[in-house]
mmCIF file of C-alpha atoms and ligand atoms in Angstrom:
data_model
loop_
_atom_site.group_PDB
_atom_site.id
_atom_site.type_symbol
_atom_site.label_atom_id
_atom_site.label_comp_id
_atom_site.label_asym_id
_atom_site.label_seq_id
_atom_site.Cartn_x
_atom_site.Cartn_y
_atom_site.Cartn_z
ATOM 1 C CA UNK A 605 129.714 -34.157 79.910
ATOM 2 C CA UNK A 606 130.214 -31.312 82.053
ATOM 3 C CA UNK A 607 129.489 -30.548 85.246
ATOM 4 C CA UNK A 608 127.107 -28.039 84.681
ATOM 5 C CA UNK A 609 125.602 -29.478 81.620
ATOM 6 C CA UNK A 610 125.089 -32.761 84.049
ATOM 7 C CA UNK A 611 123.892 -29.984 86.470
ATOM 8 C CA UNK A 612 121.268 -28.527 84.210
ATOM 9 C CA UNK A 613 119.339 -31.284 82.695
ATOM 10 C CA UNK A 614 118.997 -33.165 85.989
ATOM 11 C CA UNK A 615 117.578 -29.871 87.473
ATOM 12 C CA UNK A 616 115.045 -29.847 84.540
ATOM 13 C CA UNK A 617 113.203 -33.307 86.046
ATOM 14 C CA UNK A 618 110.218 -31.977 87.347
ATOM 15 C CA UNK A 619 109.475 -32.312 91.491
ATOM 16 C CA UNK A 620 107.217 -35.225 92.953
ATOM 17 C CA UNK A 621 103.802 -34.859 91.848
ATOM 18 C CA UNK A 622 102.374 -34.802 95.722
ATOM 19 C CA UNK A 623 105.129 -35.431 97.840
ATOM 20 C CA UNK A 624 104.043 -38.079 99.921
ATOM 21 C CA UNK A 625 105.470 -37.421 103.496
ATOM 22 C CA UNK A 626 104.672 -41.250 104.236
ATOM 23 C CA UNK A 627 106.745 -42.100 101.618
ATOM 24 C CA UNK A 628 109.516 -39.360 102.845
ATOM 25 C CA UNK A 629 109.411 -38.057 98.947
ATOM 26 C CA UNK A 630 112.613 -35.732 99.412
ATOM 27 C CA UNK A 631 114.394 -35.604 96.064
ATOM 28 C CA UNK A 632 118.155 -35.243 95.631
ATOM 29 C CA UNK A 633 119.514 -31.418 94.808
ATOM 30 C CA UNK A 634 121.075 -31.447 91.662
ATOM 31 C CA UNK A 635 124.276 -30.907 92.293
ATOM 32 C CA UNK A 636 124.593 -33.472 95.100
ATOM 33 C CA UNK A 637 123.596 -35.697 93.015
ATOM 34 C CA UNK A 638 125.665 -34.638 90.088
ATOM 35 C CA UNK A 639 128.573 -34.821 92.780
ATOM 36 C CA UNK A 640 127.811 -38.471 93.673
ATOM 37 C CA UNK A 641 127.330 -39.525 90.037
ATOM 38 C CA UNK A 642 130.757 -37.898 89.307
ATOM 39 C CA UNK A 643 132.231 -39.996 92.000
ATOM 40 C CA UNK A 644 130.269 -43.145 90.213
ATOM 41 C CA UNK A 645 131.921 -42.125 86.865
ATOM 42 C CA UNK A 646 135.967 -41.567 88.552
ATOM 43 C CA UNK A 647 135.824 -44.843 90.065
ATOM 44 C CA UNK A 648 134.253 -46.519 86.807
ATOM 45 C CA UNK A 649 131.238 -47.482 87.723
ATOM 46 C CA UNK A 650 129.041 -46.246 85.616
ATOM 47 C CA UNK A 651 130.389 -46.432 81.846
ATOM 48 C CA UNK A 652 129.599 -49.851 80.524
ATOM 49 C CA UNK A 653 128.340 -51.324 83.870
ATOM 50 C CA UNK A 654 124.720 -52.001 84.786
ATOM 51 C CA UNK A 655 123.208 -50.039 87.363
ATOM 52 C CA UNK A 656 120.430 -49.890 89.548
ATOM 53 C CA UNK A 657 118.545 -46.875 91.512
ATOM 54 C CA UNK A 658 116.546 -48.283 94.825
ATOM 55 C CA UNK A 659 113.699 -45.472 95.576
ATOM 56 C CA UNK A 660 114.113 -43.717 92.201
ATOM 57 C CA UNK A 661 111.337 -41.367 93.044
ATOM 58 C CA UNK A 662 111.148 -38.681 89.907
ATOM 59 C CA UNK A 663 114.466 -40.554 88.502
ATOM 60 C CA UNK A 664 117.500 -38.058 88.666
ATOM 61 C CA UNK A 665 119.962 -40.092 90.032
ATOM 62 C CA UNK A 666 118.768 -43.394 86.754
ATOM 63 C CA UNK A 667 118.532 -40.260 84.447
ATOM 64 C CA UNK A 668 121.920 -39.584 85.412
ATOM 65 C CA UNK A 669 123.534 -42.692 85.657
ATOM 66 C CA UNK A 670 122.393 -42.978 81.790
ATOM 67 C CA UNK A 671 123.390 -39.528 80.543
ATOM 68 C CA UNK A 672 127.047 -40.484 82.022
ATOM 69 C CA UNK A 673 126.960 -43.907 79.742
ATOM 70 C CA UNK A 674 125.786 -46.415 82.305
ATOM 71 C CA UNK A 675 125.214 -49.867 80.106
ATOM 72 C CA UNK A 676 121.881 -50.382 81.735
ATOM 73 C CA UNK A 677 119.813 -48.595 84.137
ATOM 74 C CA UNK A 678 117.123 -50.108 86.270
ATOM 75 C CA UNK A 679 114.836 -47.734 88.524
ATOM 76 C CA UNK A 680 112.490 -49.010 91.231
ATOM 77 C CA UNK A 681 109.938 -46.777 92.798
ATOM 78 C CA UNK A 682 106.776 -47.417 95.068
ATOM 79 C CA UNK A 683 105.241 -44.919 93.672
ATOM 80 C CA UNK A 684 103.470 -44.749 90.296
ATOM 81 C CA UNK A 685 102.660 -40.804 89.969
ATOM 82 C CA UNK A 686 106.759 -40.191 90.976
ATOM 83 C CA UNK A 687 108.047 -42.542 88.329
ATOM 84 C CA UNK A 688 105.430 -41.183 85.715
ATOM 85 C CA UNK A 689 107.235 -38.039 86.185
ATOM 86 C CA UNK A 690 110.802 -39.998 85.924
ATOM 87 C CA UNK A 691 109.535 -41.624 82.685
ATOM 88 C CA UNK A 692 108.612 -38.494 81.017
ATOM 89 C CA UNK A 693 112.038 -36.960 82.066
ATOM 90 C CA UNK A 694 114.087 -39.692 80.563
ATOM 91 C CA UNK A 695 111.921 -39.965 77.321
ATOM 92 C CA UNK A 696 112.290 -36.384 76.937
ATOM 93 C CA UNK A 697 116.253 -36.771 77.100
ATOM 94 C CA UNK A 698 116.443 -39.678 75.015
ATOM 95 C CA UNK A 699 117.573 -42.573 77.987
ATOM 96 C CA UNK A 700 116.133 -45.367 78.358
ATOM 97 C CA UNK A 701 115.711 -46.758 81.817
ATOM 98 C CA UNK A 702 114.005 -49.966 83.032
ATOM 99 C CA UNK A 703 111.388 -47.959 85.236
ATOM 100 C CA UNK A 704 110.008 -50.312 87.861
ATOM 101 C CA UNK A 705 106.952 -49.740 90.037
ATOM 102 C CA UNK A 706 107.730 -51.999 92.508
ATOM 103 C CA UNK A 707 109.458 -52.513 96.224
ATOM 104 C CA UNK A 708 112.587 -52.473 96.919
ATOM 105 C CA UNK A 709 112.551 -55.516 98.378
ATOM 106 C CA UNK A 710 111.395 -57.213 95.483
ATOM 107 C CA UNK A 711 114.281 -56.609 93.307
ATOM 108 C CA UNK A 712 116.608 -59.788 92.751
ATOM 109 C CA UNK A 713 118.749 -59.363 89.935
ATOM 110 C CA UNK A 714 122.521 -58.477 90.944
ATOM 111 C CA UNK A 715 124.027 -55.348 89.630
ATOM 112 C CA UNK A 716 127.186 -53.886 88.955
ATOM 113 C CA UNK A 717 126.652 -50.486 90.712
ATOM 114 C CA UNK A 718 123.446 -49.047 93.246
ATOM 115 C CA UNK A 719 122.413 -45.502 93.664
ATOM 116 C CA UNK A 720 120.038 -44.827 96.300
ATOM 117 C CA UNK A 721 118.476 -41.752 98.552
ATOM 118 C CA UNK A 722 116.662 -44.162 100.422
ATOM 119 C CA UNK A 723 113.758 -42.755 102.923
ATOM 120 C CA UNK A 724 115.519 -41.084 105.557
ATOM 121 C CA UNK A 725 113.608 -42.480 108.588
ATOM 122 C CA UNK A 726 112.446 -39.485 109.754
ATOM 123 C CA UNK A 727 108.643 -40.548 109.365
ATOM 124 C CA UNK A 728 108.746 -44.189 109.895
ATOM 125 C CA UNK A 729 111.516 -45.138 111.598
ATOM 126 C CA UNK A 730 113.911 -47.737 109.626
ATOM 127 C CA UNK A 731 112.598 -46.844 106.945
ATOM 128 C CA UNK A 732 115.870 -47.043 105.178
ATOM 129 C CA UNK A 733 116.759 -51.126 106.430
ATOM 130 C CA UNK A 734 115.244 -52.749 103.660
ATOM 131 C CA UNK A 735 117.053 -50.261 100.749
ATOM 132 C CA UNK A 736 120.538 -51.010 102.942
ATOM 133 C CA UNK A 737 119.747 -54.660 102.571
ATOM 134 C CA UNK A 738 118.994 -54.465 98.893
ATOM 135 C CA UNK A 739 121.796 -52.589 97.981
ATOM 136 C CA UNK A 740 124.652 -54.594 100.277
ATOM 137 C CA UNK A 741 123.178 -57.786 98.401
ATOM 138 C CA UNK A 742 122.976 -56.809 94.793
ATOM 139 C CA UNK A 743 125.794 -54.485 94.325
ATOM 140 C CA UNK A 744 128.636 -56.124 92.599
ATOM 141 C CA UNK A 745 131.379 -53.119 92.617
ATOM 142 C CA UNK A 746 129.923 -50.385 94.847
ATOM 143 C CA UNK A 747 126.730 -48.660 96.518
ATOM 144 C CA UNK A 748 126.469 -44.666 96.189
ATOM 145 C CA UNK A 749 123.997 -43.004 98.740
ATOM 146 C CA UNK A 750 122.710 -40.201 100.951
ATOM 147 C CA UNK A 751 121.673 -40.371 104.524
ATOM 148 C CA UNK A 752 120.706 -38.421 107.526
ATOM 149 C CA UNK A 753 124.242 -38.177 109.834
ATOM 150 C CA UNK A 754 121.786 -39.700 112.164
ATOM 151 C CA UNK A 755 122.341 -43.345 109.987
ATOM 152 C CA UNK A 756 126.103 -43.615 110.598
ATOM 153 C CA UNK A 757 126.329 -46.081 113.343
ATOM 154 C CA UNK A 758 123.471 -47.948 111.518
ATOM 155 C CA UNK A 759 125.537 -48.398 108.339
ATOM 156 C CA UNK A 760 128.618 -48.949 109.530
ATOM 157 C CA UNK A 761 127.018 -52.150 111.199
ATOM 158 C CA UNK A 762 125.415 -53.242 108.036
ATOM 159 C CA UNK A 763 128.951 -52.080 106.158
ATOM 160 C CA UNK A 764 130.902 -54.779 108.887
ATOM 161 C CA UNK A 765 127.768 -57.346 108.966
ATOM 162 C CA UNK A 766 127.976 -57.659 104.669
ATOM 163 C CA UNK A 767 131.923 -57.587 104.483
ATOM 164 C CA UNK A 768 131.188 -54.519 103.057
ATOM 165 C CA UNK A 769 134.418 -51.730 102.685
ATOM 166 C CA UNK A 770 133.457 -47.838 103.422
ATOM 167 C CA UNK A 771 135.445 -45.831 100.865
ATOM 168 C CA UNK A 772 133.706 -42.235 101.945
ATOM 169 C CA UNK A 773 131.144 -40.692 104.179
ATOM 170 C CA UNK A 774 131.370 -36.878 103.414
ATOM 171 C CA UNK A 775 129.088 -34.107 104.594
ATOM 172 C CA UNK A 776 126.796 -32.774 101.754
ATOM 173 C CA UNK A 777 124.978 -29.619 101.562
ATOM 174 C CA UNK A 778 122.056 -30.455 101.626
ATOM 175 C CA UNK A 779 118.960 -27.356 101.012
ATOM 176 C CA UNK A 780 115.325 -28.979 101.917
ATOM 177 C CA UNK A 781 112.764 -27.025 100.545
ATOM 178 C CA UNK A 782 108.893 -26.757 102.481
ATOM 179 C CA UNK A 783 107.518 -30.388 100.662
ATOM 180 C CA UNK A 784 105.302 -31.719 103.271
ATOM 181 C CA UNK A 785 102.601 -29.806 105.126
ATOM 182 C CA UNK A 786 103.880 -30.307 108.437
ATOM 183 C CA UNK A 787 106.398 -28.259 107.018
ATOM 184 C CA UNK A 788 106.482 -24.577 108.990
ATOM 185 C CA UNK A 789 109.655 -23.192 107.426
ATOM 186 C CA UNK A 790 110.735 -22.097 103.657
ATOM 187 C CA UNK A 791 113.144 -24.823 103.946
ATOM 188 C CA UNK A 792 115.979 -26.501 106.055
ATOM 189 C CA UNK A 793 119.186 -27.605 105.898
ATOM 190 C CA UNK A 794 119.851 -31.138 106.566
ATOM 191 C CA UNK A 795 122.823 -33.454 108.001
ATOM 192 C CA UNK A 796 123.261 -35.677 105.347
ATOM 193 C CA UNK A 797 126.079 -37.772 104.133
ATOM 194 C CA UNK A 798 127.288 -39.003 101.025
ATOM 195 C CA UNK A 799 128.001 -42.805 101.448
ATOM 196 C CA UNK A 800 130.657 -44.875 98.920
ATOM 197 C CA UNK A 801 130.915 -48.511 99.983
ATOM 198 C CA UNK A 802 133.056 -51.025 97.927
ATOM 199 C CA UNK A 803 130.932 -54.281 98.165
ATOM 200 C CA UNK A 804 133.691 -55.890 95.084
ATOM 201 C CA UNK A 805 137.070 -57.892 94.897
ATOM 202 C CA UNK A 806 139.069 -55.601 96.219
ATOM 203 C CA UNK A 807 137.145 -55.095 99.467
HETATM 204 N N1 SAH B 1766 115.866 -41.207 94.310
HETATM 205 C C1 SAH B 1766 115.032 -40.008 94.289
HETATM 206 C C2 SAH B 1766 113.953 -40.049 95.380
HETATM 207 C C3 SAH B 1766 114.446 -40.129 96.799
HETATM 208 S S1 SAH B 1766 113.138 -40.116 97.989
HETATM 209 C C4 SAH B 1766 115.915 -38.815 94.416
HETATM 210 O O1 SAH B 1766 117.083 -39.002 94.718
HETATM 211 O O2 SAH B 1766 115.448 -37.700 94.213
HETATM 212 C C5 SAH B 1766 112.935 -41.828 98.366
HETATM 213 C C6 SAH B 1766 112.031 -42.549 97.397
HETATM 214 O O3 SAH B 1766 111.839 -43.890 97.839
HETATM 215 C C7 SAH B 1766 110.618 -41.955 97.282
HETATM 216 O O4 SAH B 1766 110.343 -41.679 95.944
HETATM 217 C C8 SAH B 1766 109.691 -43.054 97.832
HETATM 218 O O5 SAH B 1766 108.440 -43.093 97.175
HETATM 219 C C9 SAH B 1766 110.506 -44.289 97.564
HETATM 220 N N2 SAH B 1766 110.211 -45.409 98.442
HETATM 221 C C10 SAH B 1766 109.990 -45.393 99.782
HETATM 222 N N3 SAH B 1766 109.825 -46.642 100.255
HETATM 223 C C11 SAH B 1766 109.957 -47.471 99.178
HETATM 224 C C12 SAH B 1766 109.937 -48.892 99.018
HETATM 225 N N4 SAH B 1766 109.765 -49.705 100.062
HETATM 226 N N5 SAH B 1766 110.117 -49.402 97.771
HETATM 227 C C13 SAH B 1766 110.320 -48.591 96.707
HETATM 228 N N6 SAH B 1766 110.364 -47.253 96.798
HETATM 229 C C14 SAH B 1766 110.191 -46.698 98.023
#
């Protein structure tokens, strides 16, 4: 699929229902996340493999994973009105996904690959620590995700503490647009990162 095509049919998922600033509701721009599912795809970890999505929230980075020929998607989201939304989305273009309302600390089943834009932190602080944990434990090949710049030295120590190998942490552009009513401005630009970790063999 091309990029663009990838591009266009994750930017038709509708946004959160009521963003939930508790719940730090920020969903992924479309293009970062067609960038990180790209990566996914070059390193073959998506075609074939099962995959799993920690904080789906509306479900573009699951939708994705399955329009790019992931074997088997799993999604798990607090939140039942965001994954309503994510159902809808996928059903519309044909996927199927395991949609889970659930915690992320209740998932148990190991996975091949884990795509995540866990909570940032910025509202409750660690916020993040439990979808770190998940994700170092179940992933098989590699974990995909986004985080504040903020979260480096965190990671890094949860990279080292699971014999975990960093492959990349890259700047992303990353546009926030007025969600939350605490919000004052249009929108602002974040520092976030794009995180590859290799948690397989060859680590
Ligand atoms: N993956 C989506 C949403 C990212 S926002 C995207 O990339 O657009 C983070 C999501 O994590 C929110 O939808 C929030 O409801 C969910 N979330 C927060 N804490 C959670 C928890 N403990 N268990 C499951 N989901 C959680």
């Amino acid at each position: 699929m091309r990029r663009a095509e990838l591009v266009r049919h994750l930017a038709s998922i509708p946004p959160f229902p009521s963003a939930r600033a508790e719940l730090e509701q920020v969903a992924t721009p479309p293009e970062a996340a067609a960038d990180l599912l790209s990566e996914a795809l070059a390193r073959q970890d998506l075609v074939g493999r099962t995959v799993l999505d920690l904080g789906a929230g509306t479900g573009i980075l699951a939708i994705g994973a399955a329009l790019l020929g992931a074997e088997h998607v799993t999604a798990v989201e607090a939140d039942p009105a965001a994954l309503a939304v994510a159902r809808t989305a996928g059903k519309r273009l044909g996927l199927e996904v395991a949609w889970v309302v659930g915690d992320v600390g209740s998932v148990d089943e190991p996975v091949d690959t884990v795509l995540m834009n866990p909570p940032f932190g910025a509202q409750q602080r660690h916020a993040d620590r439990p979808f770190w944990e998940r994700a170092l434990l179940l992933a098989r090949r590699r974990v995909y995700a986004f985080a504040l710049s903020g979260a480096r030295t965190f990671i890094e120590g949860r990279a080292v503490a699971r014999g975990a190998r960093i492959e990349e942490t890259v700047p992303v552009p990353w546009r926030f647009p007025r969600t939350f009513p605490h919000h004052r401005r249009r929108s602002v630009e974040l520092a976030v990162d794009r995180w590859i970790l290799s948690t397989g063999d060859e680590r």
